[in-house]
């Protein structure tokens, strides 16, 4: 088993990983930027090392400093969390070559699956259905040819993309060239790689993803699916498990996800993302890391995914077989952000003057907040995740409403009321949700008093 782990991340996920390590007796090393001196992950870790200035490129993306911190503190493994270096194959490789275990899949798998265009090619080989479109990255001319073949509208996507960024919808052929160039430019700026590929735009699909986990002995198990259709600008806002798919389609997706993971000999935790429309499902990408929304799966399976990640990274086999994974009730997660929905969701970090979090059976708050915490402006605006578990979807919805009603976060604008409006919306309650839900109902959802 691992003895000491460095957590190369910040915020709620660093806190969550540190807690999991402590529970199983693993010593923890936090790293932090100069802007994060007072953050919770630094306070609860056994040791903490400053790795650079506030800007992520100087600290949380600074591979040399992170590796040095691991070596000097004697950490044998690094957990990358999500975002930052979590899907950076070069970093995973650097860990491997320095004799440090990277808690995730092997660097070559990250490389293969992190290139979204290449990953689709592999999935076609594996026999997993993908969204129709180009095979691999395209030049302008190839793109023009593809749109004639598959028809408009299409989506231009960055092969290095993530976090809902770097996508362009093309509805008219005459707009293609300008949008192609804009997408390439945005991809170059955001991801330092400007390759793009083309996909048929599926109108208002469901986003359904399957959690998988594998060990080094070739065992791969899925932990069921999550519905992450409640999105704003292709970014998830609310996630739930299970989805409302019928059992036949659900089983087909489980089989496809396991087949996909087996095809690339996947190790550790990962997620196969699909979009679903008219009873058909299509692979869109694989995330080779722990995801923001993993707690909803934990709630319905009773499996602590981060602990399992640590376990398999330490060389142990998976603790359970597929038929030992059972699903109970329904879980919902909302992402609480420091942002002002009424000002076009403008990020609004600042001082948390008061925090009150309700409690009870099947209620969880994954967060780095504390009263008088100063949220630095340099990073993501996510302040935490509220997660509830109920015996049914409606029970979970009700529980979440109670929680949101009682919860108090003062000092900065948040999306708390906006989240409540979604939980109260009759179409949400009926389960009439798809990735267009927020855009479709935005007027009603913003109609609350501040
Ligand atoms: P999920 O939410 O399903 O875990 P996302 O792709 O939305 O997956 O990303 C998880 C987190 O990592 C988000 O907080 C997002 O802002 C961040 N993230 C993802 N990709 C990038 C990227 N390329 N650059 C910066 N942040 C990213
Ligand atoms: P990211 O790497 O940013 O997470 P994804 O490829 O996972 O990007 O897509 C993010 C979201 O964008 C999806 O959940 C879905 O809502 C939307 N999306 C992606 N591809 C398509 C598509 N071909 N048609 C319609 N919507 C799509
Ligand atoms: Mg995605």
XYZ file of C-alpha atoms and ligand atoms in Angstrom:
505
model
C 0.000 0.000 0.000
C 1.065 3.593 -0.555
C 2.515 5.381 2.461
C 2.772 9.005 1.427
C 0.898 10.746 -1.375
C 1.283 14.243 -2.784
C -1.919 15.889 -3.983
C -1.179 18.037 -7.022
C -4.328 20.087 -6.846
C -6.252 22.615 -4.771
C -9.810 23.427 -3.705
C -12.485 20.912 -2.836
C -10.942 17.993 -4.717
C -7.624 18.350 -2.860
C -9.534 18.357 0.425
C -11.552 15.330 -0.622
C -8.464 13.335 -1.643
C -6.565 14.248 1.546
C -9.494 13.020 3.647
C -9.587 9.700 1.780
C -5.841 9.220 2.262
C -6.059 9.953 5.974
C -8.885 7.491 6.441
C -6.724 4.658 5.213
C -3.552 5.771 6.955
C -1.731 7.349 4.036
C 0.332 10.447 4.867
C -0.480 13.489 2.779
C 1.559 16.263 1.190
C -0.340 19.309 -0.053
C 1.106 21.727 -2.578
C -0.055 25.312 -2.841
C 0.493 28.572 -4.628
C 1.243 31.820 -2.830
C -2.450 32.710 -3.236
C -3.515 29.545 -1.400
C -1.514 29.812 1.827
C -4.650 29.914 3.949
C -6.608 27.300 2.067
C -8.212 24.308 3.722
C -6.209 21.660 1.849
C -2.991 23.196 3.202
C -4.359 23.183 6.741
C -5.538 19.573 6.822
C -2.595 17.898 5.075
C 0.266 16.435 7.108
C 2.745 18.596 5.210
C 2.463 21.406 2.692
C 4.914 22.746 0.137
C 4.646 26.073 -1.684
C 5.172 25.439 -5.392
C 5.029 28.931 -6.848
C 3.082 32.042 -7.620
C -0.659 32.420 -7.935
C -0.961 31.991 -11.674
C -1.550 28.282 -12.328
C 1.224 28.132 -14.932
C 3.658 29.089 -12.154
C 2.336 26.639 -9.551
C -0.358 24.000 -10.143
C 0.851 23.495 -13.712
C 4.529 23.747 -12.794
C 5.633 20.143 -13.290
C 9.222 20.590 -12.130
C 8.228 22.216 -8.855
C 5.599 19.589 -8.138
C 7.987 16.710 -8.839
C 10.648 18.379 -6.660
C 8.116 18.717 -3.852
C 7.327 15.007 -4.131
C 10.988 14.007 -4.088
C 11.978 16.245 -1.184
C 9.037 15.122 0.959
C 9.492 11.453 0.075
C 6.040 11.073 -1.487
C 5.896 7.871 -3.544
C 2.799 8.802 -5.496
C 0.967 11.846 -6.862
C -2.789 12.203 -7.085
C -3.562 14.802 -9.755
C -7.267 15.386 -8.966
C -9.132 16.936 -11.935
C -8.246 19.861 -14.167
C -4.640 21.135 -13.968
C -2.186 18.264 -14.758
C -4.685 15.425 -14.370
C -4.859 14.640 -18.090
C -1.362 15.716 -18.972
C 0.447 12.679 -20.421
C 3.792 14.445 -20.233
C 3.377 14.936 -16.485
C 2.332 11.313 -15.949
C 5.406 10.271 -17.912
C 7.631 12.557 -15.876
C 6.290 10.937 -12.704
C 6.976 7.478 -14.135
C 10.545 8.414 -15.086
C 11.200 9.862 -11.608
C 9.975 6.702 -9.934
C 6.825 8.375 -8.620
C 3.518 6.636 -9.083
C 0.937 8.694 -10.945
C -2.510 7.885 -9.550
C -4.297 7.348 -12.812
C -3.768 5.342 -15.975
C -0.406 4.915 -17.703
C 0.890 7.965 -19.558
C 0.425 6.365 -22.976
C -3.274 5.767 -22.259
C -3.703 9.402 -21.191
C -2.012 10.428 -24.394
C -4.240 8.256 -26.561
C -7.510 9.185 -24.871
C -6.587 12.814 -24.148
C -6.457 13.469 -27.863
C -10.214 13.453 -28.385
C -9.980 12.987 -32.150
C -7.597 10.048 -31.741
C -9.752 8.566 -28.986
C -12.730 8.469 -31.354
C -10.649 6.618 -33.899
C -9.708 4.036 -31.265
C -13.327 3.649 -30.209
C -14.406 2.976 -33.790
C -11.743 0.234 -33.843
C -13.098 -1.105 -30.566
C -16.617 -1.245 -31.998
C -18.047 1.493 -29.766
C -20.540 3.821 -31.507
C -19.236 7.392 -31.934
C -20.861 10.619 -33.119
C -20.617 10.727 -36.948
C -17.899 13.095 -38.151
C -14.288 13.313 -39.178
C -11.853 10.577 -38.329
C -9.081 12.515 -36.645
C -8.163 16.181 -36.989
C -9.041 18.038 -40.180
C -7.604 20.774 -42.388
C -9.964 23.484 -43.659
C -10.434 21.640 -46.968
C -11.062 18.285 -45.284
C -13.560 19.968 -43.002
C -15.433 21.430 -45.933
C -15.631 17.977 -47.476
C -16.888 16.385 -44.260
C -19.734 18.856 -43.805
C -20.957 18.010 -47.300
C -20.933 14.332 -46.376
C -22.581 14.465 -42.960
C -24.651 17.608 -43.419
C -25.149 20.650 -41.205
C -25.289 21.578 -38.374
C -21.914 20.391 -37.132
C -19.713 21.058 -34.146
C -16.038 21.943 -34.532
C -14.231 20.596 -31.466
C -10.673 20.977 -30.175
C -8.937 17.608 -29.932
C -7.187 18.826 -26.767
C -10.417 20.376 -25.464
C -11.883 20.195 -21.992
C -14.106 22.057 -19.571
C -16.662 22.749 -22.312
C -14.290 25.063 -24.137
C -13.104 25.298 -27.716
C -16.317 24.303 -29.513
C -18.063 26.063 -32.392
C -21.448 25.261 -33.911
C -21.678 25.635 -37.680
C -25.207 26.055 -39.072
C -24.486 27.636 -42.481
C -21.839 26.450 -44.916
C -20.691 30.010 -45.618
C -19.754 30.480 -41.950
C -17.565 27.390 -41.848
C -14.216 28.951 -42.704
C -14.449 31.772 -40.132
C -15.654 29.415 -37.386
C -12.955 26.877 -38.241
C -10.281 29.549 -37.831
C -11.841 30.880 -34.635
C -12.010 27.386 -33.112
C -8.353 26.763 -34.001
C -7.331 30.071 -32.469
C -9.256 29.423 -29.254
C -7.828 25.907 -29.025
C -4.278 27.222 -29.492
C -4.763 29.779 -26.726
C -6.535 27.507 -24.271
C -4.796 24.187 -24.864
C -1.546 25.051 -26.722
C -2.612 22.671 -29.481
C -4.777 23.936 -32.321
C -5.943 20.660 -33.880
C -9.719 20.421 -34.392
C -12.119 17.730 -35.560
C -15.714 17.735 -36.706
C -18.780 16.089 -35.306
C -22.426 16.095 -36.265
C -24.285 18.393 -33.848
C -26.835 16.244 -32.048
C -29.667 18.580 -31.053
C -30.376 18.625 -27.311
C -29.121 15.144 -26.437
C -28.741 13.671 -22.972
C -25.236 13.555 -21.554
C -24.853 10.135 -19.969
C -21.503 8.874 -18.739
C -20.327 5.594 -17.312
C -17.835 5.407 -14.455
C -15.276 2.632 -14.850
C -12.375 1.469 -12.734
C -9.642 -1.022 -13.512
C -6.689 -2.594 -11.761
C -3.302 -3.728 -13.073
C -4.506 -7.324 -13.317
C -6.861 -6.486 -16.182
C -10.073 -6.385 -14.155
C -12.445 -3.657 -15.294
C -15.726 -2.903 -13.574
C -18.302 -0.203 -14.249
C -19.997 1.653 -11.414
C -23.105 2.620 -13.301
C -24.003 5.801 -15.098
C -24.610 9.461 -14.370
C -26.897 11.895 -16.149
C -25.061 15.204 -16.555
C -27.476 16.839 -18.973
C -28.095 19.955 -16.905
C -25.393 22.095 -18.469
C -24.688 25.701 -19.260
C -22.476 26.326 -22.272
C -21.474 22.653 -22.365
C -20.425 22.727 -18.711
C -22.124 20.562 -16.148
C -24.181 22.247 -13.423
C -26.250 19.420 -11.909
C -25.557 15.690 -12.120
C -27.536 12.693 -10.965
C -27.389 8.926 -10.741
C -28.952 6.801 -11.974
C -30.262 8.267 -15.255
C -33.780 7.725 -16.559
C -32.674 5.423 -19.382
C -34.476 2.130 -19.797
C -32.635 -0.953 -18.636
C -31.917 -2.277 -22.108
C -30.169 0.873 -23.328
C -28.407 1.294 -19.996
C -26.979 -2.229 -20.203
C -25.782 -1.631 -23.771
C -23.968 1.486 -22.594
C -22.366 -0.361 -19.685
C -21.152 -3.033 -22.097
C -19.780 -0.403 -24.500
C -17.996 1.449 -21.676
C -16.352 -1.700 -20.354
C -15.411 -2.724 -23.895
C -13.850 0.724 -24.460
C -11.836 0.524 -21.239
C -10.741 -3.035 -21.955
C -9.680 -2.118 -25.472
C -7.130 0.390 -24.136
C -6.222 -1.835 -21.137
C -7.384 0.898 -18.806
C -6.174 1.137 -15.229
C -7.533 3.245 -12.360
C -10.723 5.374 -12.467
C -12.053 6.835 -15.692
C -15.262 7.954 -17.318
C -16.653 7.164 -20.721
C -18.866 10.040 -21.847
C -21.717 9.491 -24.280
C -24.491 11.576 -25.712
C -27.869 9.923 -26.151
C -30.607 10.855 -28.589
C -33.656 8.889 -29.766
C -32.585 5.727 -27.984
C -29.144 5.714 -29.629
C -25.889 6.481 -27.850
C -22.610 7.859 -29.137
C -19.180 8.041 -27.477
C -17.868 11.623 -27.202
C -14.775 11.315 -25.017
C -13.061 9.533 -22.173
C -11.908 11.435 -19.090
C -8.872 9.617 -17.721
C -9.193 10.950 -14.172
C -11.536 11.374 -11.241
C -14.445 13.633 -12.172
C -16.165 16.482 -10.369
C -19.420 14.532 -10.198
C -18.014 11.231 -8.869
C -19.889 11.594 -5.514
C -23.298 10.770 -7.011
C -21.919 7.388 -8.015
C -20.431 6.927 -4.549
C -23.789 7.674 -2.960
C -25.692 5.006 -4.889
C -22.967 2.338 -4.850
C -21.459 2.932 -1.407
C -18.016 2.757 -3.016
C -15.448 5.438 -2.205
C -13.933 5.905 -5.657
C -10.884 7.857 -4.466
C -10.047 5.133 -1.982
C -10.328 2.560 -4.749
C -8.022 4.717 -6.889
C -5.434 4.716 -4.107
C -5.856 0.995 -3.643
C -5.367 -0.007 -7.266
C -2.527 2.522 -7.670
C -0.856 0.756 -4.736
C -0.954 -2.465 -6.766
C -3.914 -4.173 -5.114
C -6.665 -5.820 -7.148
C -10.151 -4.292 -7.256
C -12.078 -5.028 -4.093
C -15.249 -6.058 -5.936
C -16.421 -7.921 -9.008
C -19.069 -6.563 -11.361
C -21.901 -8.560 -9.815
C -20.950 -7.267 -6.368
C -21.624 -3.675 -7.380
C -25.183 -2.770 -6.412
C -27.166 0.410 -6.878
C -29.382 1.960 -4.240
C -31.718 4.935 -4.483
C -30.982 8.171 -6.260
C -28.300 10.833 -5.828
C -28.105 14.427 -7.064
C -25.175 16.838 -7.036
C -25.258 20.590 -7.593
C -22.149 22.647 -8.259
C -22.098 25.705 -6.037
C -20.190 28.488 -7.773
C -19.070 31.956 -6.775
C -20.764 33.651 -9.692
C -23.610 36.019 -10.387
C -26.219 34.372 -12.619
C -27.965 37.713 -13.130
C -24.763 39.229 -14.499
C -24.240 36.561 -17.123
C -22.774 34.212 -14.494
C -19.805 36.468 -13.923
C -17.269 34.838 -11.561
C -17.335 36.604 -8.181
C -14.723 35.248 -5.778
C -14.099 37.073 -2.511
C -14.361 36.760 1.248
C -16.801 34.198 2.682
C -18.160 36.147 5.643
C -20.522 33.444 6.842
C -21.023 29.779 6.051
C -23.787 27.564 7.344
C -24.291 24.070 5.954
C -27.284 21.921 6.899
C -26.793 18.283 7.725
C -28.641 14.996 7.873
C -28.942 11.504 6.494
C -27.649 11.170 2.946
C -26.329 14.732 2.767
C -22.794 15.628 1.781
C -20.961 18.897 1.156
C -17.614 18.545 -0.625
C -15.992 21.919 -0.273
C -12.956 23.927 0.781
C -15.032 26.737 2.279
C -14.880 28.000 5.855
C -16.097 31.203 7.437
C -13.711 34.062 6.619
C -12.047 32.139 3.785
C -10.795 34.445 1.070
C -11.445 32.818 -2.314
C -8.583 33.814 -4.595
C -9.571 35.144 -8.025
C -7.092 33.061 -9.985
C -8.864 29.745 -10.232
C -12.179 28.050 -10.940
C -15.255 29.626 -9.365
C -16.537 26.311 -7.973
C -16.912 26.602 -4.179
C -18.076 23.111 -3.543
C -20.658 20.512 -4.342
C -23.823 19.665 -2.475
C -24.769 16.034 -2.833
C -27.873 14.292 -1.538
C -29.013 10.700 -1.555
C -32.691 9.760 -1.466
C -34.710 6.593 -1.905
C -36.092 7.935 -5.198
C -35.438 10.804 -7.603
C -38.258 12.836 -6.110
C -36.996 12.192 -2.587
C -33.532 13.383 -3.611
C -34.978 16.491 -5.290
C -36.896 17.356 -2.136
C -33.876 16.812 0.059
C -31.755 19.045 -2.155
C -34.373 21.803 -2.049
C -34.386 21.705 1.767
C -30.627 21.847 1.799
C -30.429 24.773 -0.616
C -33.104 26.626 1.316
C -31.254 26.385 4.615
C -27.698 26.758 3.369
C -26.099 30.165 3.941
C -23.085 31.445 2.045
C -22.521 35.148 2.594
C -19.919 37.540 1.263
C -19.983 36.715 -2.429
C -22.737 36.261 -5.020
C -23.431 32.577 -5.685
C -25.629 30.486 -7.951
C -27.552 29.068 -4.960
C -30.911 30.603 -5.964
C -30.390 29.636 -9.573
C -29.819 26.019 -8.527
C -32.998 26.138 -6.436
C -34.949 27.396 -9.460
C -33.790 24.349 -11.433
C -34.750 21.984 -8.575
C -38.190 23.653 -8.435
C -38.835 23.635 -12.187
C -41.745 21.365 -13.108
C -40.000 20.014 -16.217
C -36.915 19.146 -14.186
C -39.085 17.369 -11.637
C -40.787 15.411 -14.429
C -37.391 14.413 -15.741
C -37.835 16.296 -18.998
C -34.196 17.228 -19.166
C -31.582 17.384 -21.891
C -28.456 19.450 -22.536
C -30.658 22.297 -23.799
C -32.652 22.553 -20.547
C -30.970 25.609 -19.030
C -30.868 27.547 -22.312
C -34.523 26.714 -22.983
C -35.755 27.826 -19.563
C -33.197 30.512 -18.749
C -35.781 33.295 -18.321
C -37.812 31.381 -15.715
C -34.663 30.134 -13.987
C -33.378 33.673 -13.492
C -36.732 34.899 -12.236
C -35.917 34.900 -8.519
C -35.498 37.689 -6.022
C -32.035 38.470 -4.753
P -16.009 17.047 -15.246
O -16.716 18.271 -14.804
O -16.880 16.094 -15.930
O -15.146 16.422 -14.220
P -14.673 18.861 -16.979
O -14.137 18.560 -18.324
O -15.803 19.813 -16.893
O -15.043 17.464 -16.370
O -13.451 19.382 -16.106
C -13.264 19.195 -14.716
C -12.609 20.410 -14.111
O -11.388 20.689 -14.711
C -13.455 21.656 -14.241
O -13.369 22.387 -13.053
C -12.835 22.398 -15.399
O -12.961 23.787 -15.226
C -11.409 21.949 -15.314
N -10.815 21.776 -16.627
C -11.028 20.794 -17.503
N -10.255 20.925 -18.579
C -9.524 22.025 -18.388
C -8.521 22.696 -19.128
N -8.112 22.231 -20.280
N -7.988 23.795 -18.618
C -8.386 24.260 -17.425
N -9.321 23.667 -16.667
C -9.874 22.572 -17.141
P -15.306 18.588 -22.882
O -13.997 17.941 -23.189
O -15.234 20.063 -22.887
O -15.963 17.993 -21.684
P -17.179 17.038 -24.506
O -16.780 16.490 -25.831
O -17.257 16.090 -23.380
O -16.210 18.260 -24.163
O -18.576 17.777 -24.652
C -19.093 18.593 -23.629
C -20.566 18.817 -23.864
O -20.801 19.438 -25.137
C -21.404 17.542 -23.919
O -21.776 17.108 -22.641
C -22.595 17.987 -24.752
O -23.521 18.730 -23.980
C -21.953 18.911 -25.742
N -21.583 18.191 -26.971
C -20.398 17.643 -27.255
N -20.410 17.049 -28.468
C -21.653 17.228 -28.952
C -22.312 16.877 -30.192
N -21.677 16.221 -31.166
N -23.614 17.243 -30.345
C -24.254 17.924 -29.375
N -23.694 18.297 -28.219
C -22.408 17.954 -28.002
Mg -16.570 16.029 -21.428
